[in-house]
Amino acid sequence: MKILTLSAVFGAMLALTRAVALLNDQVELGTGETIPEGQSHAVKRSTSCPWGWSRYRGRCFKYVPTPMTWTRAEQNCLSMHANLASVHSSNEYHAIQQLIVGITHAYDITWIGGYKAHGGRSWLWSDGTSMRYFNWCPKEPNNLGLNQRCIQMNFSGAKCWDDVQCSSRRPSVCAK
């Protein structure tokens, strides 16, 4: 009986050790990675958010006030196991705006996760979700100069979306 019990305990310890190693590998994959063109990360729903994040309908959002290029802002979000925010409804857009206003007391122009791949015609979200909700400003997207491939929010008096060069520096909103 002692041998059987000892075997069961050893087997459980071995399985637990493998599970912890697998979990560590999965966590390490999320740090500092970039999104190759055409690849993405799925949106995750959450019941609680880390400190400094705000919850809206199962997602967590964080305003990052430091101006960065769109690519650097996305990398920063990825380092927090998130992406630049995708927006899926008018209510969600207004919730993100209120997050920004609550911190800055203004509707600051801010990066969200929308982008257009080089040579592509469709707009995509960096988290891989489908872009079905749009809030473009009048006459946008216009791809002025043929190099406006990233989306900024709170543009113009209408506080809508505008396509702009990804090398511009803006604050950003991450989501997970």
GROMACS .gro file of C-alpha atoms in nm:
model
  176
    1MET     CA    1   0.000   0.000   0.000
    2LYS     CA    2   0.288   0.238   0.083
    3ILE     CA    3   0.443   0.178  -0.260
    4LEU     CA    4   0.111   0.252  -0.433
    5THR     CA    5   0.066   0.577  -0.234
    6LEU     CA    6   0.426   0.681  -0.301
    7SER     CA    7   0.380   0.613  -0.674
    8ALA     CA    8   0.062   0.825  -0.682
    9VAL     CA    9   0.232   1.115  -0.502
   10PHE     CA   10   0.535   1.098  -0.733
   11GLY     CA   11   0.311   1.090  -1.042
   12ALA     CA   12   0.113   1.391  -0.920
   13MET     CA   13   0.435   1.586  -0.852
   14LEU     CA   14   0.567   1.504  -1.199
   15ALA     CA   15   0.243   1.619  -1.364
   16LEU     CA   16   0.237   1.940  -1.159
   17THR     CA   17   0.601   2.016  -1.248
   18ARG     CA   18   0.523   1.977  -1.620
   19ALA     CA   19   0.215   2.199  -1.591
   20VAL     CA   20   0.415   2.477  -1.419
   21ALA     CA   21   0.688   2.457  -1.686
   22LEU     CA   22   0.426   2.481  -1.962
   23LEU     CA   23   0.261   2.780  -1.792
   24ASN     CA   24   0.598   2.958  -1.759
   25ASP     CA   25   0.666   2.904  -2.131
   26GLN     CA   26   0.327   3.054  -2.219
   27VAL     CA   27   0.381   3.361  -1.999
   28GLU     CA   28   0.727   3.429  -2.145
   29LEU     CA   29   0.589   3.431  -2.500
   30GLY     CA   30   0.387   3.745  -2.425
   31THR     CA   31   0.674   3.976  -2.336
   32GLY     CA   32   0.829   4.209  -2.590
   33GLU     CA   33   0.697   4.033  -2.895
   34THR     CA   34   0.587   4.216  -3.209
   35ILE     CA   35   0.300   4.119  -3.434
   36PRO     CA   36   0.419   3.995  -3.772
   37GLU     CA   37   0.200   4.122  -4.052
   38GLY     CA   38  -0.108   3.905  -4.088
   39GLN     CA   39  -0.080   3.755  -3.738
   40SER     CA   40  -0.265   3.868  -3.430
   41HIS     CA   41  -0.374   3.797  -3.077
   42ALA     CA   42  -0.730   3.720  -2.973
   43VAL     CA   43  -0.920   3.949  -2.737
   44LYS     CA   44  -0.946   3.803  -2.390
   45ARG     CA   45  -1.241   3.870  -2.159
   46SER     CA   46  -1.176   3.933  -1.791
   47THR     CA   47  -1.380   3.941  -1.472
   48SER     CA   48  -1.129   4.164  -1.292
   49CYS     CA   49  -0.855   4.399  -1.404
   50PRO     CA   50  -0.503   4.462  -1.275
   51TRP     CA   51  -0.440   4.773  -1.068
   52GLY     CA   52  -0.432   5.083  -1.292
   53TRP     CA   53  -0.665   4.929  -1.551
   54SER     CA   54  -1.036   5.009  -1.598
   55ARG     CA   55  -1.299   4.744  -1.670
   56TYR     CA   56  -1.571   4.781  -1.931
   57ARG     CA   57  -1.792   4.488  -2.033
   58GLY     CA   58  -1.542   4.216  -1.957
   59ARG     CA   59  -1.237   4.394  -2.101
   60CYS     CA   60  -0.964   4.590  -1.925
   61PHE     CA   61  -0.838   4.924  -2.060
   62LYS     CA   62  -0.536   5.135  -1.968
   63TYR     CA   63  -0.453   5.486  -2.085
   64VAL     CA   64  -0.080   5.536  -2.148
   65PRO     CA   65   0.002   5.911  -2.150
   66THR     CA   66   0.356   5.877  -2.290
   67PRO     CA   67   0.361   5.979  -2.661
   68MET     CA   68   0.496   5.696  -2.878
   69THR     CA   69   0.478   5.584  -3.239
   70TRP     CA   70   0.194   5.342  -3.314
   71THR     CA   71   0.437   5.047  -3.338
   72ARG     CA   72   0.610   5.135  -3.010
   73ALA     CA   73   0.271   5.182  -2.841
   74GLU     CA   74   0.161   4.836  -2.959
   75GLN     CA   75   0.489   4.686  -2.830
   76ASN     CA   76   0.430   4.861  -2.498
   77CYS     CA   77   0.080   4.711  -2.476
   78LEU     CA   78   0.219   4.367  -2.563
   79SER     CA   79   0.467   4.400  -2.275
   80MET     CA   80   0.158   4.424  -2.050
   81HIS     CA   81  -0.003   4.119  -2.218
   82ALA     CA   82  -0.244   4.346  -2.406
   83ASN     CA   83  -0.286   4.515  -2.744
   84LEU     CA   84  -0.372   4.865  -2.853
   85ALA     CA   85  -0.748   4.889  -2.798
   86SER     CA   86  -0.992   4.756  -3.054
   87VAL     CA   87  -1.331   4.928  -3.051
   88HIS     CA   88  -1.645   4.726  -3.116
   89SER     CA   89  -1.934   4.964  -3.043
   90SER     CA   90  -2.029   5.325  -2.990
   91ASN     CA   91  -2.075   5.257  -2.618
   92GLU     CA   92  -1.728   5.106  -2.594
   93TYR     CA   93  -1.580   5.405  -2.780
   94HIS     CA   94  -1.747   5.646  -2.536
   95ALA     CA   95  -1.620   5.440  -2.241
   96ILE     CA   96  -1.264   5.469  -2.377
   97GLN     CA   97  -1.314   5.843  -2.426
   98GLN     CA   98  -1.433   5.876  -2.066
   99LEU     CA   99  -1.126   5.686  -1.946
  100ILE     CA  100  -0.905   5.940  -2.128
  101VAL     CA  101  -1.105   6.242  -2.006
  102GLY     CA  102  -1.099   6.110  -1.649
  103ILE     CA  103  -0.719   6.111  -1.654
  104THR     CA  104  -0.633   6.406  -1.881
  105HIS     CA  105  -0.945   6.624  -1.840
  106ALA     CA  106  -0.948   6.651  -2.220
  107TYR     CA  107  -1.029   6.448  -2.530
  108ASP     CA  108  -0.664   6.393  -2.622
  109ILE     CA  109  -0.583   6.250  -2.964
  110THR     CA  110  -0.482   5.892  -2.883
  111TRP     CA  111  -0.372   5.574  -3.061
  112ILE     CA  112  -0.609   5.280  -3.082
  113GLY     CA  113  -0.529   4.944  -3.240
  114GLY     CA  114  -0.655   5.002  -3.594
  115TYR     CA  115  -0.407   4.975  -3.879
  116LYS     CA  116  -0.388   4.897  -4.249
  117ALA     CA  117  -0.118   4.657  -4.372
  118HIS     CA  118   0.111   4.780  -4.650
  119GLY     CA  119  -0.064   4.719  -4.980
  120GLY     CA  120  -0.381   4.621  -4.797
  121ARG     CA  121  -0.723   4.773  -4.849
  122SER     CA  122  -0.886   4.661  -4.526
  123TRP     CA  123  -0.847   4.807  -4.180
  124LEU     CA  124  -0.752   4.557  -3.910
  125TRP     CA  125  -0.733   4.549  -3.530
  126SER     CA  126  -0.395   4.456  -3.382
  127ASP     CA  127  -0.567   4.206  -3.148
  128GLY     CA  128  -0.700   4.008  -3.445
  129THR     CA  129  -1.069   4.085  -3.395
  130SER     CA  130  -1.286   4.189  -3.689
  131MET     CA  131  -1.334   4.559  -3.753
  132ARG     CA  132  -1.711   4.594  -3.780
  133TYR     CA  133  -1.763   4.922  -3.594
  134PHE     CA  134  -1.625   5.242  -3.748
  135ASN     CA  135  -1.623   5.601  -3.626
  136TRP     CA  136  -1.440   5.779  -3.906
  137CYS     CA  137  -1.445   6.157  -3.927
  138PRO     CA  138  -1.603   6.303  -4.243
  139LYS     CA  139  -1.382   6.243  -4.550
  140GLU     CA  140  -1.172   5.987  -4.360
  141PRO     CA  141  -0.986   5.764  -4.405
  142ASN     CA  142  -0.818   5.967  -4.676
  143ASN     CA  143  -0.466   5.814  -4.673
  144LEU     CA  144  -0.316   6.157  -4.732
  145GLY     CA  145   0.029   6.118  -4.886
  146LEU     CA  146  -0.038   5.744  -4.933
  147ASN     CA  147   0.120   5.659  -4.598
  148GLN     CA  148  -0.152   5.699  -4.335
  149ARG     CA  149  -0.194   5.346  -4.201
  150CYS     CA  150  -0.277   5.388  -3.831
  151ILE     CA  151  -0.588   5.510  -3.647
  152GLN     CA  152  -0.597   5.791  -3.395
  153MET     CA  153  -0.914   5.868  -3.199
  154ASN     CA  154  -1.060   6.196  -3.068
  155PHE     CA  155  -0.963   6.379  -3.387
  156SER     CA  156  -1.123   6.716  -3.472
  157GLY     CA  157  -1.420   6.875  -3.302
  158ALA     CA  158  -1.623   6.562  -3.376
  159LYS     CA  159  -1.383   6.347  -3.166
  160CYS     CA  160  -1.385   6.077  -3.433
  161TRP     CA  161  -1.124   5.856  -3.604
  162ASP     CA  162  -0.856   5.973  -3.844
  163ASP     CA  163  -0.593   5.781  -4.037
  164VAL     CA  164  -0.246   5.919  -3.978
  165GLN     CA  165   0.119   5.826  -4.025
  166CYS     CA  166   0.221   5.553  -3.781
  167SER     CA  167   0.543   5.742  -3.704
  168SER     CA  168   0.346   6.020  -3.531
  169ARG     CA  169   0.379   6.019  -3.153
  170ARG     CA  170   0.061   5.989  -2.949
  171PRO     CA  171  -0.059   5.865  -2.611
  172SER     CA  172  -0.235   5.529  -2.639
  173VAL     CA  173  -0.500   5.301  -2.493
  174CYS     CA  174  -0.422   4.933  -2.431
  175ALA     CA  175  -0.686   4.664  -2.387
  176LYS     CA  176  -0.692   4.305  -2.267
   0.00000   0.00000   0.00000
